[in-house]
Amino acid sequence: METMISREVVDIAREIKEMKIRGAGRIARAAAKALKIAAENYRGKTIEGYLRYINAVARLLISTRPTAVSLPNAVTYILSRIERVESTSLADYISVTVAAAEEFIEYSKNAVKNIALIGSGRISDGDSILTHCNSSAALSVIIEAWRSGKKIQVYATETRPKYQGHITVRQLAEAGVKVTLIPDSAVRLLMKKLDKVIVGADTVAANGAVVNKIGTSQLALAAKEANVDFFVAAETYKFSPATVLGELVEIEERPAAEVIDLEFLRAHPNIKVRNPAFDVTPPEYIDAIITERGLIPPQAAYLVLVKEYGWAITDHYLKATSEISDEILP
Ligand code: RUB
């Protein structure tokens, strides 16, 4: 008999879906933790059964939110390690799963610390900095700059409709940083007074375009106009291998209820509502991406992808081409 996916694992998937666990890095670490728990909970007796089970858990986790590539990248990291196991012992498959999940979580936490060190070097004493949404990577840079003695002040957008900016101002205030909350629509008015913008990323495409919380591209546009530096803080597992193959990043559309009262909407059935959760900032609006491996121009995203995922891209590509009929060739 196959092992059922445990309540604890289903709960993590639900919390990601309902945004109780949110932010690309946290989602990725939660997915790794869920795979670890799933592996430890396996009660079946066969390797084939285990592989079917762990793949079902992987699919469940990946299906929770579509945009942040950190989620499938974390899951693929662990699955690819399992695929490479050559053993007839089920225990080996389980221990490799657990070790790979722990390794990913450890790597992810250290990556954010490295980003803090590298990024804070670009912050100057006295800087006024704007951030958007709630990004652990972006905040790690700001907090590290503050801790190293730079007298900075930070503006944080509310980030409607989910108000992640409220989390940001609380975290910055708790760290002792001088912080001011502003409505999203105040960004252009304030931009002239700012020195830098730092945001996080959900996905970085092969051409260096950055997918992040809705409104990010407006910040970038206003920053370009005012000649303010625009930085993105992103771990390398937020770079998307599928975009090398031309795949587009899916932008999550969230429920209308997040932006309008449903009673009102029912009373006015001809009103339509759209609530996209992310947008795309083109590379020409980005001065640098701060990764754990160093500060790179967005145009170097492809090189990061080839270095980090070279094998995965090739495998994917070979599989894709083997499925194409020869008839399309001239
Ligand atoms: C969160 C968001 C964050 C990135 C980066 O969106 O857009 O800027 O995920 O965050 P949501 P981090 O609240 O919809 O998940 O640096 O923490 O990974």
Short mmCIF file of C-alpha atoms and ligand atoms in Angstrom, two decimals:
data_model
loop_
_atom_site.label_atom_id
_atom_site.label_comp_id
_atom_site.label_asym_id
_atom_site.label_seq_id
_atom_site.Cartn_x
_atom_site.Cartn_y
_atom_site.Cartn_z
CA MET A 1 0.00 0.00 0.00
CA GLU A 2 1.21 3.51 -0.85
CA THR A 3 1.92 6.02 1.95
CA MET A 4 -0.57 8.92 2.08
CA ILE A 5 0.88 12.44 2.01
CA SER A 6 0.88 13.48 5.67
CA ARG A 7 -1.20 16.31 7.14
CA GLU A 8 1.99 18.23 8.02
CA VAL A 9 3.12 18.25 4.37
CA VAL A 10 -0.35 19.14 3.06
CA ASP A 11 -0.46 21.99 5.61
CA ILE A 12 2.82 23.45 4.33
CA ALA A 13 1.47 23.32 0.76
CA ARG A 14 -1.74 25.04 1.91
CA GLU A 15 0.18 27.72 3.81
CA ILE A 16 2.21 28.52 0.69
CA LYS A 17 -0.97 28.68 -1.41
CA GLU A 18 -2.73 30.93 1.11
CA MET A 19 0.39 33.11 1.46
CA LYS A 20 0.86 32.40 5.16
CA ILE A 21 4.31 31.36 4.00
CA ARG A 22 5.33 33.89 1.35
CA GLY A 23 8.34 35.47 -0.32
CA ALA A 24 10.33 33.47 -2.87
CA GLY A 25 13.13 32.40 -0.50
CA ARG A 26 10.82 31.31 2.30
CA ILE A 27 8.59 29.40 -0.13
CA ALA A 28 11.62 27.53 -1.45
CA ARG A 29 12.87 26.62 2.04
CA ALA A 30 9.36 25.55 3.11
CA ALA A 31 9.10 23.27 0.05
CA ALA A 32 12.48 21.71 0.88
CA LYS A 33 11.33 21.18 4.48
CA ALA A 34 8.09 19.59 3.25
CA LEU A 35 10.04 17.13 1.07
CA LYS A 36 12.26 16.27 4.03
CA ILE A 37 9.22 15.61 6.26
CA ALA A 38 7.57 13.59 3.48
CA ALA A 39 10.70 11.43 3.13
CA GLU A 40 10.90 10.82 6.88
CA ASN A 41 7.19 9.88 6.94
CA TYR A 42 7.38 7.28 4.17
CA ARG A 43 5.99 3.98 5.41
CA GLY A 44 6.02 1.98 2.15
CA LYS A 45 8.51 -0.78 1.41
CA THR A 46 9.58 -0.30 -2.21
CA ILE A 47 11.83 2.15 -4.04
CA GLU A 48 9.31 2.41 -6.93
CA GLY A 49 6.55 3.28 -4.44
CA TYR A 50 8.81 5.86 -2.78
CA LEU A 51 9.66 7.53 -6.11
CA ARG A 52 5.95 7.76 -7.06
CA TYR A 53 5.16 9.18 -3.60
CA ILE A 54 7.96 11.77 -3.53
CA ASN A 55 7.11 12.90 -7.07
CA ALA A 56 3.47 13.35 -6.01
CA VAL A 57 4.64 15.49 -3.06
CA ALA A 58 6.86 17.49 -5.45
CA ARG A 59 3.92 18.11 -7.81
CA LEU A 60 1.69 19.18 -4.92
CA LEU A 61 4.29 21.71 -3.74
CA ILE A 62 5.03 23.09 -7.21
CA SER A 63 1.31 23.57 -7.91
CA THR A 64 0.82 25.96 -4.96
CA ARG A 65 2.02 29.22 -6.59
CA PRO A 66 3.13 29.70 -10.19
CA THR A 67 5.53 32.65 -10.36
CA ALA A 68 8.51 32.26 -8.01
CA VAL A 69 10.95 29.89 -9.73
CA SER A 70 12.71 29.37 -6.41
CA LEU A 71 9.97 26.85 -5.63
CA PRO A 72 10.46 24.47 -8.60
CA ASN A 73 14.23 25.07 -8.41
CA ALA A 74 14.31 23.92 -4.76
CA VAL A 75 12.19 20.87 -5.56
CA THR A 76 14.21 20.02 -8.69
CA TYR A 77 17.46 20.33 -6.71
CA ILE A 78 16.24 17.62 -4.34
CA LEU A 79 14.64 15.40 -7.02
CA SER A 80 17.78 15.53 -9.17
CA ARG A 81 19.81 14.27 -6.21
CA ILE A 82 17.34 11.39 -5.73
CA GLU A 83 17.52 10.55 -9.46
CA ARG A 84 21.28 10.07 -9.14
CA VAL A 85 21.04 7.48 -6.34
CA GLU A 86 22.32 4.08 -7.46
CA SER A 87 21.30 1.72 -4.70
CA THR A 88 18.90 -1.11 -4.00
CA SER A 89 18.22 0.13 -0.49
CA LEU A 90 15.16 2.28 0.12
CA ALA A 91 16.87 3.79 3.18
CA ASP A 92 19.52 5.33 0.87
CA TYR A 93 16.84 7.09 -1.21
CA ILE A 94 15.25 8.49 1.94
CA SER A 95 18.53 9.67 3.47
CA VAL A 96 19.59 11.35 0.21
CA THR A 97 16.24 13.20 0.12
CA VAL A 98 16.66 14.39 3.71
CA ALA A 99 20.30 15.41 3.17
CA ALA A 100 19.52 17.29 -0.07
CA ALA A 101 16.63 19.17 1.59
CA GLU A 102 18.82 20.15 4.55
CA GLU A 103 21.59 21.18 2.18
CA PHE A 104 19.24 23.41 0.18
CA ILE A 105 17.89 25.12 3.32
CA GLU A 106 21.41 25.71 4.63
CA TYR A 107 22.57 27.01 1.24
CA SER A 108 19.59 29.34 1.01
CA LYS A 109 20.16 30.87 4.45
CA ASN A 110 23.86 31.40 3.77
CA ALA A 111 23.07 32.89 0.35
CA VAL A 112 20.95 35.60 1.98
CA LYS A 113 23.81 36.34 4.43
CA ASN A 114 26.29 36.66 1.54
CA ILE A 115 23.91 38.93 -0.35
CA ALA A 116 23.74 41.11 2.78
CA LEU A 117 27.53 41.41 2.88
CA ILE A 118 27.99 42.01 -0.85
CA GLY A 119 25.01 44.36 -1.23
CA SER A 120 25.72 46.46 1.84
CA GLY A 121 29.04 47.43 0.28
CA ARG A 122 27.09 49.41 -2.31
CA ILE A 123 25.17 51.41 0.31
CA SER A 124 26.73 54.72 1.35
CA ASP A 125 26.50 56.54 4.65
CA GLY A 126 23.49 58.87 4.57
CA ASP A 127 21.65 57.05 1.74
CA SER A 128 17.89 57.25 1.38
CA ILE A 129 16.67 53.90 0.10
CA LEU A 130 13.31 52.76 -1.23
CA THR A 131 12.11 49.16 -1.05
CA HIS A 132 8.92 47.44 -2.19
CA CYS A 133 6.95 44.47 -0.88
CA ASN A 134 8.75 42.30 1.66
CA SER A 135 11.98 40.72 0.48
CA SER A 136 14.32 38.99 2.93
CA ALA A 137 17.18 39.39 0.48
CA ALA A 138 16.62 43.14 -0.01
CA LEU A 139 16.10 43.71 3.72
CA SER A 140 19.24 41.74 4.58
CA VAL A 141 21.26 44.25 2.52
CA ILE A 142 19.61 47.24 4.19
CA ILE A 143 19.90 45.85 7.73
CA GLU A 144 23.54 44.85 7.21
CA ALA A 145 24.38 48.37 5.96
CA TRP A 146 22.69 49.80 9.06
CA ARG A 147 24.51 47.37 11.39
CA SER A 148 27.84 48.28 9.83
CA GLY A 149 27.25 51.85 10.98
CA LYS A 150 25.85 53.56 7.86
CA LYS A 151 23.25 56.16 8.78
CA ILE A 152 20.55 55.35 6.26
CA GLN A 153 16.87 56.00 6.04
CA VAL A 154 14.41 53.75 4.29
CA TYR A 155 11.08 54.29 2.57
CA ALA A 156 8.84 51.25 2.16
CA THR A 157 5.74 51.04 0.00
CA GLU A 158 2.51 49.66 1.44
CA THR A 159 2.41 47.11 -1.42
CA ARG A 160 -1.27 46.79 -2.03
CA PRO A 161 -3.40 44.80 -2.06
CA LYS A 162 -1.76 42.43 0.48
CA TYR A 163 0.21 45.09 2.39
CA GLN A 164 3.49 43.19 2.62
CA GLY A 165 5.00 46.66 3.24
CA HIS A 166 3.61 46.49 6.77
CA ILE A 167 5.81 43.45 7.43
CA THR A 168 8.77 45.33 5.97
CA VAL A 169 8.38 48.43 8.15
CA ARG A 170 7.97 46.27 11.25
CA GLN A 171 11.11 44.25 10.47
CA LEU A 172 13.15 47.36 9.73
CA ALA A 173 11.89 49.20 12.81
CA GLU A 174 12.70 46.16 14.98
CA ALA A 175 16.23 46.18 13.56
CA GLY A 176 16.50 49.86 14.55
CA VAL A 177 16.47 51.25 10.99
CA LYS A 178 14.75 54.63 10.42
CA VAL A 179 11.80 53.74 8.20
CA THR A 180 8.84 55.56 6.62
CA LEU A 181 5.78 53.85 5.12
CA ILE A 182 4.38 55.37 1.90
CA PRO A 183 1.45 54.55 -0.39
CA ASP A 184 2.50 52.80 -3.61
CA SER A 185 1.32 55.80 -5.60
CA ALA A 186 3.76 58.18 -3.79
CA VAL A 187 6.82 56.56 -5.36
CA ARG A 188 7.39 59.02 -8.22
CA LEU A 189 6.89 62.07 -6.03
CA LEU A 190 9.56 60.85 -3.60
CA MET A 191 12.02 59.43 -6.09
CA LYS A 192 13.92 62.72 -6.57
CA LYS A 193 14.94 62.62 -2.89
CA LEU A 194 16.22 59.04 -3.00
CA ASP A 195 19.66 57.57 -3.62
CA LYS A 196 18.86 53.91 -4.21
CA VAL A 197 16.06 51.43 -4.76
CA ILE A 198 16.51 47.83 -3.58
CA VAL A 199 13.96 45.12 -4.23
CA GLY A 200 13.91 41.32 -4.23
CA ALA A 201 12.99 38.91 -7.02
CA ASP A 202 10.69 35.97 -7.54
CA THR A 203 12.25 35.02 -10.84
CA VAL A 204 15.15 36.27 -12.95
CA ALA A 205 14.86 35.41 -16.64
CA ALA A 206 17.76 34.46 -18.92
CA ASN A 207 17.78 37.97 -20.45
CA GLY A 208 18.10 39.58 -17.00
CA ALA A 209 14.47 40.69 -16.71
CA VAL A 210 13.25 40.49 -13.12
CA VAL A 211 9.83 39.29 -12.05
CA ASN A 212 8.86 40.70 -8.67
CA LYS A 213 5.85 42.03 -6.78
CA ILE A 214 3.40 44.04 -8.86
CA GLY A 215 4.51 47.66 -8.96
CA THR A 216 8.23 46.90 -9.06
CA SER A 217 8.52 47.92 -12.72
CA GLN A 218 6.89 51.28 -11.93
CA LEU A 219 9.54 51.87 -9.28
CA ALA A 220 12.20 51.02 -11.85
CA LEU A 221 10.72 53.41 -14.39
CA ALA A 222 10.60 56.25 -11.86
CA ALA A 223 14.15 55.43 -10.70
CA LYS A 224 15.46 55.56 -14.28
CA GLU A 225 13.76 58.92 -14.85
CA ALA A 226 15.30 60.36 -11.66
CA ASN A 227 18.72 58.73 -12.23
CA VAL A 228 18.47 56.69 -9.03
CA ASP A 229 20.33 53.35 -8.82
CA PHE A 230 18.03 50.32 -9.00
CA PHE A 231 19.30 47.10 -7.38
CA VAL A 232 17.75 43.65 -7.20
CA ALA A 233 18.81 41.24 -4.43
CA ALA A 234 18.31 37.66 -5.60
CA GLU A 235 19.80 34.28 -4.75
CA THR A 236 20.90 32.23 -7.78
CA TYR A 237 18.06 29.73 -7.26
CA LYS A 238 15.72 32.54 -8.35
CA PHE A 239 17.18 32.39 -11.86
CA SER A 240 14.92 30.44 -14.20
CA PRO A 241 16.50 27.69 -16.36
CA ALA A 242 13.27 27.27 -18.36
CA THR A 243 13.57 30.83 -19.69
CA VAL A 244 16.75 29.83 -21.56
CA LEU A 245 14.47 27.60 -23.62
CA GLY A 246 12.11 30.46 -24.35
CA GLU A 247 9.53 29.65 -21.70
CA LEU A 248 7.67 32.68 -20.35
CA VAL A 249 7.20 33.27 -16.62
CA GLU A 250 3.60 32.82 -15.53
CA ILE A 251 2.26 35.85 -13.67
CA GLU A 252 -0.03 34.83 -10.83
CA GLU A 253 -3.54 36.34 -10.97
CA ARG A 254 -5.08 36.57 -7.51
CA PRO A 255 -8.73 36.76 -6.44
CA ALA A 256 -10.78 39.93 -7.01
CA ALA A 257 -11.75 39.82 -3.32
CA GLU A 258 -8.25 41.12 -2.49
CA VAL A 259 -9.00 44.45 -4.19
CA ILE A 260 -12.77 44.94 -4.03
CA ASP A 261 -15.71 44.05 -1.83
CA LEU A 262 -17.49 41.10 -3.46
CA GLU A 263 -20.92 42.43 -2.45
CA PHE A 264 -20.17 45.59 -4.42
CA LEU A 265 -19.00 43.51 -7.36
CA ARG A 266 -22.17 41.43 -7.31
CA ALA A 267 -24.23 44.63 -7.34
CA HIS A 268 -22.30 45.82 -10.42
CA PRO A 269 -21.88 42.71 -12.56
CA ASN A 270 -20.46 44.65 -15.53
CA ILE A 271 -17.34 45.68 -13.55
CA LYS A 272 -14.32 43.51 -14.26
CA VAL A 273 -11.40 43.19 -11.82
CA ARG A 274 -7.83 42.09 -12.49
CA ASN A 275 -5.34 41.43 -9.73
CA PRO A 276 -1.96 40.38 -11.14
CA ALA A 277 0.49 39.74 -8.30
CA PHE A 278 3.79 40.28 -10.15
CA ASP A 279 5.26 42.29 -13.00
CA VAL A 280 8.37 42.23 -15.17
CA THR A 281 11.16 44.81 -14.98
CA PRO A 282 13.28 44.82 -18.16
CA PRO A 283 17.06 44.49 -17.71
CA GLU A 284 17.79 48.02 -19.00
CA TYR A 285 16.12 49.43 -15.87
CA ILE A 286 18.32 47.42 -13.50
CA ASP A 287 21.79 48.61 -12.47
CA ALA A 288 22.85 45.35 -10.84
CA ILE A 289 21.60 42.08 -9.42
CA ILE A 290 23.15 41.23 -6.05
CA THR A 291 23.57 37.45 -5.85
CA GLU A 292 25.37 35.34 -3.24
CA ARG A 293 28.12 34.81 -5.83
CA GLY A 294 28.63 38.51 -6.47
CA LEU A 295 27.17 41.63 -7.98
CA ILE A 296 26.32 41.11 -11.64
CA PRO A 297 24.85 43.19 -14.45
CA PRO A 298 21.41 41.79 -15.39
CA GLN A 299 22.82 40.90 -18.81
CA ALA A 300 24.99 38.26 -17.08
CA ALA A 301 21.89 36.28 -15.99
CA TYR A 302 22.43 33.76 -18.79
CA LEU A 303 25.96 33.04 -17.55
CA VAL A 304 24.67 32.43 -14.01
CA LEU A 305 22.09 30.00 -15.43
CA VAL A 306 24.60 28.06 -17.47
CA LYS A 307 26.94 27.82 -14.49
CA GLU A 308 24.27 26.82 -11.98
CA TYR A 309 21.97 24.69 -14.13
CA GLY A 310 24.02 23.73 -17.17
CA TRP A 311 23.22 20.05 -16.82
CA ALA A 312 19.52 20.66 -16.21
CA ILE A 313 19.16 22.96 -19.19
CA THR A 314 20.86 20.43 -21.46
CA ASP A 315 18.70 17.54 -20.21
CA HIS A 316 15.53 19.55 -20.66
CA TYR A 317 16.65 20.62 -24.13
CA LEU A 318 17.55 17.10 -25.25
CA LYS A 319 14.21 15.78 -24.01
CA ALA A 320 12.35 18.58 -25.77
CA THR A 321 14.14 18.08 -29.10
CA SER A 322 13.67 14.30 -29.01
CA GLU A 323 9.91 14.94 -28.89
CA ILE A 324 9.96 17.11 -32.04
CA SER A 325 9.09 15.30 -35.23
CA ASP A 326 11.74 15.38 -38.01
CA GLU A 327 9.04 16.62 -40.38
CA ILE A 328 9.47 20.19 -39.15
CA LEU A 329 13.08 20.19 -40.41
CA PRO A 330 13.64 21.74 -43.84
C1 RUB B 1 6.92 38.52 -2.47
C2 RUB B 1 7.86 39.29 -3.36
C3 RUB B 1 9.29 39.42 -2.89
C4 RUB B 1 10.12 38.30 -3.51
C5 RUB B 1 11.51 38.21 -2.90
O1 RUB B 1 5.67 38.30 -3.06
O2 RUB B 1 7.52 39.70 -4.45
O3 RUB B 1 9.82 40.65 -3.31
O4 RUB B 1 9.47 37.06 -3.31
O5 RUB B 1 11.41 37.90 -1.55
P1 RUB B 1 4.55 37.49 -2.23
P2 RUB B 1 12.62 37.17 -0.76
O6 RUB B 1 4.31 38.23 -0.97
O7 RUB B 1 3.35 37.49 -3.15
O8 RUB B 1 5.08 36.09 -2.00
O9 RUB B 1 13.82 38.04 -0.96
O10 RUB B 1 12.15 37.12 0.65
O11 RUB B 1 12.78 35.82 -1.36
#
